[in-house]
CSV table of C-alpha atoms in Angstrom, one decimal:
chain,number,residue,atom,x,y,z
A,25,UNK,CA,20.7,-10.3,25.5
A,26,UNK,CA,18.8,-12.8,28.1
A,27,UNK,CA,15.7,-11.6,29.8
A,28,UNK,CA,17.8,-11.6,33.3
A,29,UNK,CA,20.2,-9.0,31.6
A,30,UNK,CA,17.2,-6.8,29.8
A,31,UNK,CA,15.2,-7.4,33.9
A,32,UNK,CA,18.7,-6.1,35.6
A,33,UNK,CA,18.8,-3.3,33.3
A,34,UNK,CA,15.4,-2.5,34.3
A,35,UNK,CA,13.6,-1.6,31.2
A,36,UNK,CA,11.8,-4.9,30.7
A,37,UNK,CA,10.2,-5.8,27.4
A,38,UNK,CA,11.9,-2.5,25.1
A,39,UNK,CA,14.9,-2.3,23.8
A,40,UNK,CA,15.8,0.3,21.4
A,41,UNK,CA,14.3,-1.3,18.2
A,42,UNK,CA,11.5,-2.2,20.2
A,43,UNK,CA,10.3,1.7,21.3
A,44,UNK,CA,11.3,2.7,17.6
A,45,UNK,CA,8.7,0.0,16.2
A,46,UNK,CA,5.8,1.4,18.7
A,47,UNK,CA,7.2,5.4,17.8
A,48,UNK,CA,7.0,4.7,14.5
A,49,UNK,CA,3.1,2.8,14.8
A,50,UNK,CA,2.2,5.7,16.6
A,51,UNK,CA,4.0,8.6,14.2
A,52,UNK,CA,1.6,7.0,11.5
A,53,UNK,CA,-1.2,6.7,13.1
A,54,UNK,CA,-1.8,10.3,14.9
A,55,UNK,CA,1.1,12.1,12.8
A,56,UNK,CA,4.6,13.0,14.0
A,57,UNK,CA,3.7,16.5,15.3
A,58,UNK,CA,0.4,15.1,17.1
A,59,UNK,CA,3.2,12.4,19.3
A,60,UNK,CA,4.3,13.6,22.1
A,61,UNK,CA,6.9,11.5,23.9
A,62,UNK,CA,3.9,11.5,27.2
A,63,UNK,CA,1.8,9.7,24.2
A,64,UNK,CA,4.8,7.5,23.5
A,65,UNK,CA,5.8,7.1,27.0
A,66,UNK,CA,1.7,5.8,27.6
A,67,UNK,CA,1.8,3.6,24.8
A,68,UNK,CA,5.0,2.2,25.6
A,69,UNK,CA,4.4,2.3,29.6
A,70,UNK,CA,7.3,3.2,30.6
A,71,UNK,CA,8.8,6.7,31.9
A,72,UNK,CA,9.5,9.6,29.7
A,73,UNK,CA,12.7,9.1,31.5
A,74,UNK,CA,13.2,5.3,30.2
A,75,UNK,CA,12.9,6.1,26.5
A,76,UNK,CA,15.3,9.0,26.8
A,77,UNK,CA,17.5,6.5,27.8
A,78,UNK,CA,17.7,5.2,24.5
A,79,UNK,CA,16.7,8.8,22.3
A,80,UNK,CA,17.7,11.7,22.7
A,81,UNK,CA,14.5,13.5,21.9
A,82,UNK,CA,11.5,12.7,19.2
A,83,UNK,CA,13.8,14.0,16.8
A,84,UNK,CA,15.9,11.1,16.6
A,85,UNK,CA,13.4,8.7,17.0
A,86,UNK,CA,11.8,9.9,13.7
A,87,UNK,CA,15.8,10.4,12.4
A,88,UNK,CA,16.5,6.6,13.3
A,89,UNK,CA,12.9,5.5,11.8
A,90,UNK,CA,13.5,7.3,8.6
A,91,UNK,CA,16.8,6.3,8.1
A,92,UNK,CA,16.1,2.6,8.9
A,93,UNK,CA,13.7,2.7,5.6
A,94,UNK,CA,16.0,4.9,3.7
A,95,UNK,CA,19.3,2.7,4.7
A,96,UNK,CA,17.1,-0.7,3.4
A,97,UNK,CA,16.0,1.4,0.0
A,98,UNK,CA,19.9,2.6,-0.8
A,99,UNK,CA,20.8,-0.7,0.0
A,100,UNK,CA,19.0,-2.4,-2.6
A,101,UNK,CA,20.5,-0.1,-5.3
A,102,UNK,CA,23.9,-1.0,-3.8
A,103,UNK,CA,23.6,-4.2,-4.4
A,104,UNK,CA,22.3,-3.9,-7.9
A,105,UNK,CA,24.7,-1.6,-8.7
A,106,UNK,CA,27.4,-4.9,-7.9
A,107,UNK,CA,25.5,-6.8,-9.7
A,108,UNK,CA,26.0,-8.2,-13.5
A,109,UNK,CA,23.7,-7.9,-16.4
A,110,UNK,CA,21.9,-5.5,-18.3
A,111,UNK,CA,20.6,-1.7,-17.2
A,112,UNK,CA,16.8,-3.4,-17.6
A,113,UNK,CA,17.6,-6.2,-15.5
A,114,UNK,CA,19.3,-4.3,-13.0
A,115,UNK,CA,15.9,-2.0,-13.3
A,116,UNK,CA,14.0,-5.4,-12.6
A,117,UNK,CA,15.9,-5.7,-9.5
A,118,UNK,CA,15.9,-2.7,-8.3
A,119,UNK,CA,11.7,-2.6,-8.4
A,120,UNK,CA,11.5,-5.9,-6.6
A,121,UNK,CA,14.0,-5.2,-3.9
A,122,UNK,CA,12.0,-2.0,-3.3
A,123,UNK,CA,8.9,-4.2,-3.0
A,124,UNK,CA,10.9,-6.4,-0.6
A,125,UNK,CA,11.7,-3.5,1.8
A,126,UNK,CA,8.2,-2.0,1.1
A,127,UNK,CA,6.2,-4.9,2.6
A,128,UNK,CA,9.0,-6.0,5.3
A,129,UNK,CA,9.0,-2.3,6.3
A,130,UNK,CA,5.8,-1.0,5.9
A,131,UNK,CA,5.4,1.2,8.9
A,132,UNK,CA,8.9,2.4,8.5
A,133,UNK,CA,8.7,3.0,4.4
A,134,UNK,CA,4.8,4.7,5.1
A,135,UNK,CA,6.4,7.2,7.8
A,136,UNK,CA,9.0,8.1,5.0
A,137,UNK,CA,6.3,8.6,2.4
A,138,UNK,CA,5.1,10.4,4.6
A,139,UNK,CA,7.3,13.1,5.6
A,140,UNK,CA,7.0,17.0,4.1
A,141,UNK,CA,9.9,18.8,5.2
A,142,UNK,CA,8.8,20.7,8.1
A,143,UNK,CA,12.3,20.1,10.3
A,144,UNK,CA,15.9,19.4,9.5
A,145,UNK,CA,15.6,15.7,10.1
A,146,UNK,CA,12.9,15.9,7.3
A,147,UNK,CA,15.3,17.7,5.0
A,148,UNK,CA,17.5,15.4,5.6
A,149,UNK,CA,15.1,12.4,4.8
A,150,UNK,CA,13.8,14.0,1.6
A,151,UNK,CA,16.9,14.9,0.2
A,152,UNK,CA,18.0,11.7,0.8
A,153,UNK,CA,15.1,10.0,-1.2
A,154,UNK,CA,15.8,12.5,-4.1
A,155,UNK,CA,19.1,11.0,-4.1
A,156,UNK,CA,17.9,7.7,-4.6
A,157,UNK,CA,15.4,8.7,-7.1
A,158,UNK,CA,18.3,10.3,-9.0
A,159,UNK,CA,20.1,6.7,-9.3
A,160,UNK,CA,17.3,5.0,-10.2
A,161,UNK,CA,16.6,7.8,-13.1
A,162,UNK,CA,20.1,7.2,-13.9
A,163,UNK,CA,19.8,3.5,-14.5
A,164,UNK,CA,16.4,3.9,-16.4
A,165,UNK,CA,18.5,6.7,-18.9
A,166,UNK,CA,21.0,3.7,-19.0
A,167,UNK,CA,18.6,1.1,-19.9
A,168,UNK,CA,17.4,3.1,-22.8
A,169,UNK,CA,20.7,3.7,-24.2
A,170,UNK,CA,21.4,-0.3,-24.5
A,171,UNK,CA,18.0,0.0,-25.8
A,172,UNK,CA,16.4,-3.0,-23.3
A,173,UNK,CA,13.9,-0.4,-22.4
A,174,UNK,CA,11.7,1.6,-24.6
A,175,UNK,CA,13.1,5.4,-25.3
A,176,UNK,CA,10.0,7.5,-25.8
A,177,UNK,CA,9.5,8.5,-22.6
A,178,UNK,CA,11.4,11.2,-20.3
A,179,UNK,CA,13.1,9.3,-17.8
A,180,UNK,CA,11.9,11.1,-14.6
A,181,UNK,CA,8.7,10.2,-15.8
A,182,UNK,CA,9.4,6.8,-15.7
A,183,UNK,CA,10.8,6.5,-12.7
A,184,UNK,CA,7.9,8.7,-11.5
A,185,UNK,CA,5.6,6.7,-12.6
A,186,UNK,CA,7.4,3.5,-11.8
A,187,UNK,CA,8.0,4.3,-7.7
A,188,UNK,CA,4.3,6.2,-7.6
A,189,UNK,CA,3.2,2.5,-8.6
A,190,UNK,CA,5.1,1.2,-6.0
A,191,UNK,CA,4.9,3.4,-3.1
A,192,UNK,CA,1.1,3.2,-3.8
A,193,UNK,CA,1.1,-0.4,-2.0
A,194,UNK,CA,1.2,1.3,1.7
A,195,UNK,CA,-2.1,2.3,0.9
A,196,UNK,CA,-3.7,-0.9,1.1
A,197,UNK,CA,-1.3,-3.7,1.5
A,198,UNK,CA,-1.5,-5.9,5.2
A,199,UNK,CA,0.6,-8.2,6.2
A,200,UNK,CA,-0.6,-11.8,6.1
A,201,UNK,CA,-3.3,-11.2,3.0
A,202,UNK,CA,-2.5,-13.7,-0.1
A,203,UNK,CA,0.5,-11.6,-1.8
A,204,UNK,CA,3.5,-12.3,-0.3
A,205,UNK,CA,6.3,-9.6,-1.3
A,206,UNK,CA,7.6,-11.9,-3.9
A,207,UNK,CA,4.7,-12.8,-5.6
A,208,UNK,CA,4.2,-8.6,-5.5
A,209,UNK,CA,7.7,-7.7,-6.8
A,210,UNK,CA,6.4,-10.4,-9.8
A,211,UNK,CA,3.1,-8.3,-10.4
A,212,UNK,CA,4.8,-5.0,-10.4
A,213,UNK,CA,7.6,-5.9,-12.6
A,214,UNK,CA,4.6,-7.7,-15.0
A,215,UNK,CA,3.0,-4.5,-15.0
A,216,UNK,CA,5.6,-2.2,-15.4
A,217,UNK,CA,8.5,-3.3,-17.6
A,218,UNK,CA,6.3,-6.5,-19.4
A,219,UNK,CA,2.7,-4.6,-19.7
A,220,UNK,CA,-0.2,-5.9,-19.2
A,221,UNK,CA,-1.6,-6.0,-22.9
A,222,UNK,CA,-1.3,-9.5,-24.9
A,223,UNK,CA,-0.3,-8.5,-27.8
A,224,UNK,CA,-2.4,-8.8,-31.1
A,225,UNK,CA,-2.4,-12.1,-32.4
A,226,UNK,CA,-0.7,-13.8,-29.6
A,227,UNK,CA,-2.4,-16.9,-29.0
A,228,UNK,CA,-5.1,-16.8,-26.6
A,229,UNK,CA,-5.2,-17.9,-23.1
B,28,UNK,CA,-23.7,36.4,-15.2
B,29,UNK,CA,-22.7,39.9,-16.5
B,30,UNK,CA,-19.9,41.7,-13.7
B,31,UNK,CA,-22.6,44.3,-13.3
B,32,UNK,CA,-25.4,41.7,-11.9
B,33,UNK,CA,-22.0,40.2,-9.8
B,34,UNK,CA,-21.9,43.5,-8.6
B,35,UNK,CA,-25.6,43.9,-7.7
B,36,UNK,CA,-25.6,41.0,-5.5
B,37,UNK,CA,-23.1,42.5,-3.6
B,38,UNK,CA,-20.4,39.5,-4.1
B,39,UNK,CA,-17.8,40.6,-6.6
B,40,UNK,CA,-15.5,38.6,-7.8
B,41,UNK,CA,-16.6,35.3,-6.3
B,42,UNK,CA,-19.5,33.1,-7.4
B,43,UNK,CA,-19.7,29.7,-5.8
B,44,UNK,CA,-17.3,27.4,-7.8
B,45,UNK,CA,-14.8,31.0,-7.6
B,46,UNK,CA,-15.3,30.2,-3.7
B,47,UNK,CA,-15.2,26.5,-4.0
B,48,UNK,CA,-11.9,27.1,-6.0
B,49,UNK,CA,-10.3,29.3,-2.8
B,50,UNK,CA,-11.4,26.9,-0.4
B,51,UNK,CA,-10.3,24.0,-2.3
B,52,UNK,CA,-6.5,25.4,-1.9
B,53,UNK,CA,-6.6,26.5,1.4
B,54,UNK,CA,-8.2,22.6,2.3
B,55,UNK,CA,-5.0,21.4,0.7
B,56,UNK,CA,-2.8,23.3,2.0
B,57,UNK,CA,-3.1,23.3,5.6
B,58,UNK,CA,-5.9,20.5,5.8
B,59,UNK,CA,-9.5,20.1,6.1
B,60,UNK,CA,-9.6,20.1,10.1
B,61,UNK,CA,-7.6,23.1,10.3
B,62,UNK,CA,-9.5,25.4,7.6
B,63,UNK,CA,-12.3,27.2,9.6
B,64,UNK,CA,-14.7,29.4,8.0
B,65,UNK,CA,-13.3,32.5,9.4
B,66,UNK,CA,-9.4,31.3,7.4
B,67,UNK,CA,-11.9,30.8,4.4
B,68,UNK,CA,-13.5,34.5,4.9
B,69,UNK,CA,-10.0,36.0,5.3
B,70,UNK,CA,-8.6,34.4,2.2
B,71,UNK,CA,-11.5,34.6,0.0
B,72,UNK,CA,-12.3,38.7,1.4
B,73,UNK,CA,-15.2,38.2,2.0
B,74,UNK,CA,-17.6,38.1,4.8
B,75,UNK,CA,-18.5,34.5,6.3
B,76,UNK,CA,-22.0,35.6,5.8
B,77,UNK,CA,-21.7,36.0,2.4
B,78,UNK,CA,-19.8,32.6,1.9
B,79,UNK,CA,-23.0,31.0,3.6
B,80,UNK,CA,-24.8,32.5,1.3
B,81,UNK,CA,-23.8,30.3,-1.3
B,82,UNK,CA,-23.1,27.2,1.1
B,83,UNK,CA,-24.6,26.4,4.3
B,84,UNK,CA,-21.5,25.0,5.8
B,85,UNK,CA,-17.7,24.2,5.6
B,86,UNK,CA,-19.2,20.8,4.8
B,87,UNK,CA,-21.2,21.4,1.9
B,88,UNK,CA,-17.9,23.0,0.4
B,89,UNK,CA,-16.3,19.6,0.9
B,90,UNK,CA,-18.9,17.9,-0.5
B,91,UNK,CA,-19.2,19.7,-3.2
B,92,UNK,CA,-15.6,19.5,-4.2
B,93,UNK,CA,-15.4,15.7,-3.8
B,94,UNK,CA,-18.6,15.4,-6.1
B,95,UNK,CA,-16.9,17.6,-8.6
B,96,UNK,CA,-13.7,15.4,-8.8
B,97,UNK,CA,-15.6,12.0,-8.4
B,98,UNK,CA,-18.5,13.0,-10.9
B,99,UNK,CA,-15.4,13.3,-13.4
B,100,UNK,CA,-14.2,10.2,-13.0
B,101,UNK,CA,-17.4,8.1,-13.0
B,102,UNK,CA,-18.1,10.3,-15.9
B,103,UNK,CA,-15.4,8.9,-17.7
B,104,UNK,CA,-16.0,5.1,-16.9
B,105,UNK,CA,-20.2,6.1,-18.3
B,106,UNK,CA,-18.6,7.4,-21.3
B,107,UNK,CA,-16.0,4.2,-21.9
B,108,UNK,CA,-18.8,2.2,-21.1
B,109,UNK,CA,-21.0,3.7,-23.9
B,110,UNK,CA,-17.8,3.3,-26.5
B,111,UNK,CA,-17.2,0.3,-28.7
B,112,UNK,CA,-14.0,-1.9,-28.5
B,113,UNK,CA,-12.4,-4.9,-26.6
B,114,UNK,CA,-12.4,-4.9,-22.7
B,115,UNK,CA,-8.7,-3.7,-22.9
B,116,UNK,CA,-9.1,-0.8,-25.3
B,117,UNK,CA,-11.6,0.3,-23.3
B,118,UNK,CA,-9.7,0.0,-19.9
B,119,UNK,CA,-6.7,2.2,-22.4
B,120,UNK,CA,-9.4,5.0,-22.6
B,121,UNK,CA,-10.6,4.9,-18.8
B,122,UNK,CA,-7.1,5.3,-18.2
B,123,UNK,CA,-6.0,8.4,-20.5
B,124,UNK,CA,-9.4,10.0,-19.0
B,125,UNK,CA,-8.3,9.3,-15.3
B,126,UNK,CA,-5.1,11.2,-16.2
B,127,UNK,CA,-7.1,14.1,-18.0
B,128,UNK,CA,-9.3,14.5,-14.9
B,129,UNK,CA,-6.4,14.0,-12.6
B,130,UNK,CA,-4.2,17.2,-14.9
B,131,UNK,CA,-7.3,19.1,-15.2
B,132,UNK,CA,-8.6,18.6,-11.8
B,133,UNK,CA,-5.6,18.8,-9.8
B,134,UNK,CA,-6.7,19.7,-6.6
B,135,UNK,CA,-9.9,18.1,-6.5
B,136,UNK,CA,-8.5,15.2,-6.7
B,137,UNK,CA,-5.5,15.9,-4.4
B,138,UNK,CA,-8.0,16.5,-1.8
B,139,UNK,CA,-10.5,13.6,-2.8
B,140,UNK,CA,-7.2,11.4,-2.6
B,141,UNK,CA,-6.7,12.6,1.0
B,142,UNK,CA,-10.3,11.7,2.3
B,143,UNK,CA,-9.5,9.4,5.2
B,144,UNK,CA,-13.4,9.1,6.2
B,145,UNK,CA,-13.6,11.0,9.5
B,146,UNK,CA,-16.5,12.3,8.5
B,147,UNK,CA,-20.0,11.1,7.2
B,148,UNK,CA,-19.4,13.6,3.4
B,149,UNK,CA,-15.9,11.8,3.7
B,150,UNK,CA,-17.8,8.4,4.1
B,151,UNK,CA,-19.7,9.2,1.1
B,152,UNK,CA,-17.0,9.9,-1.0
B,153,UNK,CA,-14.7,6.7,-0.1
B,154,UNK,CA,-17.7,4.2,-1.0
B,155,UNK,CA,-18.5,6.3,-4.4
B,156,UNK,CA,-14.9,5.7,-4.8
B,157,UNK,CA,-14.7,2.0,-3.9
B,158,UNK,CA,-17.5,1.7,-6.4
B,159,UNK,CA,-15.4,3.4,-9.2
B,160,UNK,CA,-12.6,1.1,-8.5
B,161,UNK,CA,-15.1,-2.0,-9.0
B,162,UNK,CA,-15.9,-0.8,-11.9
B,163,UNK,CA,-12.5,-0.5,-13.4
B,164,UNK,CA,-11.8,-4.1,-11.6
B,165,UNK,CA,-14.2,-5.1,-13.4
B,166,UNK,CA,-13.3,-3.8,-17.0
B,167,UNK,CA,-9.9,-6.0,-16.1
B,168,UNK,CA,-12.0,-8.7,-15.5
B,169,UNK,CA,-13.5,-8.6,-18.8
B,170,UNK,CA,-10.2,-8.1,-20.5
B,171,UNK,CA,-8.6,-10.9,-19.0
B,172,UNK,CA,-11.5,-12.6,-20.2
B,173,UNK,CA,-11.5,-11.9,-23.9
B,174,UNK,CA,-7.6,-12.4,-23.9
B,175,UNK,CA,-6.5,-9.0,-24.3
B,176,UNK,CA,-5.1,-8.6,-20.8
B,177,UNK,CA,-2.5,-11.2,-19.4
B,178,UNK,CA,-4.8,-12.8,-16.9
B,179,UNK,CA,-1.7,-14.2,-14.0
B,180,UNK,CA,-2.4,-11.1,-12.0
B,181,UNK,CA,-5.5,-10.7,-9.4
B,182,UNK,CA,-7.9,-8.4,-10.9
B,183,UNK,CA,-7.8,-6.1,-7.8
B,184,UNK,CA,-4.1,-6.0,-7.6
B,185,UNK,CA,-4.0,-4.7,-11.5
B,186,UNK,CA,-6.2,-2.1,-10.5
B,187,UNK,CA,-4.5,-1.4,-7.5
B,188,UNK,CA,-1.4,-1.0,-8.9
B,189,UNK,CA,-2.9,0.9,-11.9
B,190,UNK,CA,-4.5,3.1,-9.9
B,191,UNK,CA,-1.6,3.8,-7.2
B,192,UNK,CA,0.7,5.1,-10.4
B,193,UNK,CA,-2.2,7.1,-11.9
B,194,UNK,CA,-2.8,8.7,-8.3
B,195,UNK,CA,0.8,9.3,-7.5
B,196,UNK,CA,1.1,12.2,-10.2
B,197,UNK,CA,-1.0,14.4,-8.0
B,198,UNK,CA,2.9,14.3,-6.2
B,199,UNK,CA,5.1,15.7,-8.4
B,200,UNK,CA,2.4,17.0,-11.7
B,201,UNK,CA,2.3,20.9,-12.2
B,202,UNK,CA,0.9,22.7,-14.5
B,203,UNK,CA,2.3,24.3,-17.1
B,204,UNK,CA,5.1,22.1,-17.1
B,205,UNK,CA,6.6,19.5,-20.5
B,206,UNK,CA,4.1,17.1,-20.0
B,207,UNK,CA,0.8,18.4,-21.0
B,208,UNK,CA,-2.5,15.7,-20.3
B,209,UNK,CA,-2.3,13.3,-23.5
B,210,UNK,CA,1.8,13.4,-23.0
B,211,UNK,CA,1.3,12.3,-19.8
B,212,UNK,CA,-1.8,9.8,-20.7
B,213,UNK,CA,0.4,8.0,-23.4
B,214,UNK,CA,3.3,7.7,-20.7
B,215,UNK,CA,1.0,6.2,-18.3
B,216,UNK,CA,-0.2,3.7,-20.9
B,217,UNK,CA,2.9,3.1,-22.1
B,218,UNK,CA,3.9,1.8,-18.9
B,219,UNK,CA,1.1,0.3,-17.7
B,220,UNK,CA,-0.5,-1.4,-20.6
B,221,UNK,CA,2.3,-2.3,-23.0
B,222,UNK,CA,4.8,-2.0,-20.7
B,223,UNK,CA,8.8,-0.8,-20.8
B,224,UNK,CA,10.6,-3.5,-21.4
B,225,UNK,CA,11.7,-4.0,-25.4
B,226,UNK,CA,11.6,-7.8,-26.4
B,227,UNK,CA,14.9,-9.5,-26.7
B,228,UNK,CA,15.5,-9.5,-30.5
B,229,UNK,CA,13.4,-6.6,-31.2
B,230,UNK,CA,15.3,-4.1,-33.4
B,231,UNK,CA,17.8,-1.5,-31.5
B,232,UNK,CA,16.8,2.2,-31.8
């Protein structure tokens, strides 16, 4: 779209993504329930009005934002899935593409991370990440039974473990520090399916 | 104290850490902010004179719970740092006692992991537990160091990520559940230290 169209259309500067990407800064940063669309309609400075143009109600702005994170999460286990290999180095993928979409998305996957259930759309989101943590489960129970991963452990807790580690990076990660995502993705996976002990006897550094 | 001096002092039922306990849940469950001393009075059955009788504000509670949780930790890293053995077994120990603390001290901790510094009690508590984390950086440090610890990662990443997968069982942990504190403790060191990932060529199971 030029900015003549965007100018005739007369809702200069915000299009759809872009009121979804200042919703979702503000969701985070006084909470969902604490956002009003006036507060949106401030920040954004345009009429209550102009955004319902573009959403129906709060509702779907937080429905949108959630699934935006959740469709980039699933989509990372779809592509795995298609992919060739082993169930460990599928695994591998898996936890780096989540990494990808964690620090491309941040605001998007920390609203998700966020969200306790209190309405519908909520339920919705939640039950949709269970989902997802039930695939990944399912290829960490596969991994053990080729025996690329190590068995002793109850594979919820694994991928507990593995997606708390991950998840985790919201808390403190900013865009534009050293770690780039895929230099991220490398230290998880290091830590996670390598470990971070040098075994006894290996040579030292 | 004998019930019959409890009763005496006209409190039954409730000495301070029982009313630290209450309060504790209720800060959990519907926040800090929103807890008032007249929800903490109703809950607890008590009078909010008599709860000021044991602390002189809603504050104090708070601060006393935080110091509860963080004096556990930092009691663990005094203890590991009085033990023998290499950087990394040492960083293995702080690790299993982090998890103890975490099982043991559930809510504590949830609510010492919530601390966003609004006010100066929550101040406090973030820099005692920025100092805990440079302590465990450190420990890293040292076992990268002595070659016990691959040493390709940032120190403050390891502990980061460490430290985000401990952290995240205060999600999904309940008690009473299969995984009792030293389960969970090997799991976590499992993961974290020697990681999941079986060597191609090791032996299948």
């Amino acid at each position: 779209m030029s900015p003549n169209t965007t100018l005739r259309r007369g809702r200069p500067g915000y299009d759809q993504q872009g009121i979804l990407e200042v919703a979702v800064a503000a969701f985070n940063e006084y909470g969902y329930d604490a956002t009003s669309m006036g507060v949106l309609a401030d920040r954004l400075k345009l009429s209550k009005s102009a955004i319902y143009h573009h959403f129906s109600s709060k509702d779907e702005i937080l429905d949108r934002a959630l699934d935006q994170a959740l469709g980039s999460l699933e989509g990372v286990l779809d592509e795995t899935e298609a992919a060739a290999g082993s169930a460990a180095d599928r695994l591998d993928r898996v936890l780096r593409g989540a990494v990808r979409v964690l620090v491309d998305q941040l605001p998007y996957v920390t609203l998700l991370l966020r969200v306790r259930g209190n309405t519908e759309v909520e339920r919705r989101a939640l039950a949709r990440r269970r989902a997802f943590d039930k695939r990944v489960t399912a290829l960490v129970a596969e991994a053990q039974t080729e025996g690329s991963l190590r068995s002793d452990i109850d594979v919820r807790i694994v991928e507990r473990l593995l997606f708390g580690m991950i998840n985790s990076i919201v808390e403190w990660y900013r865009p534009g520090g050293r770690e780039d995502a895929a230099r991220l993705a490398d230290d998880v996976v290091a830590v996670a399916l390598d470990g971070l002990r040098v075994p006894a006897g290996a040579p030292r550094p």
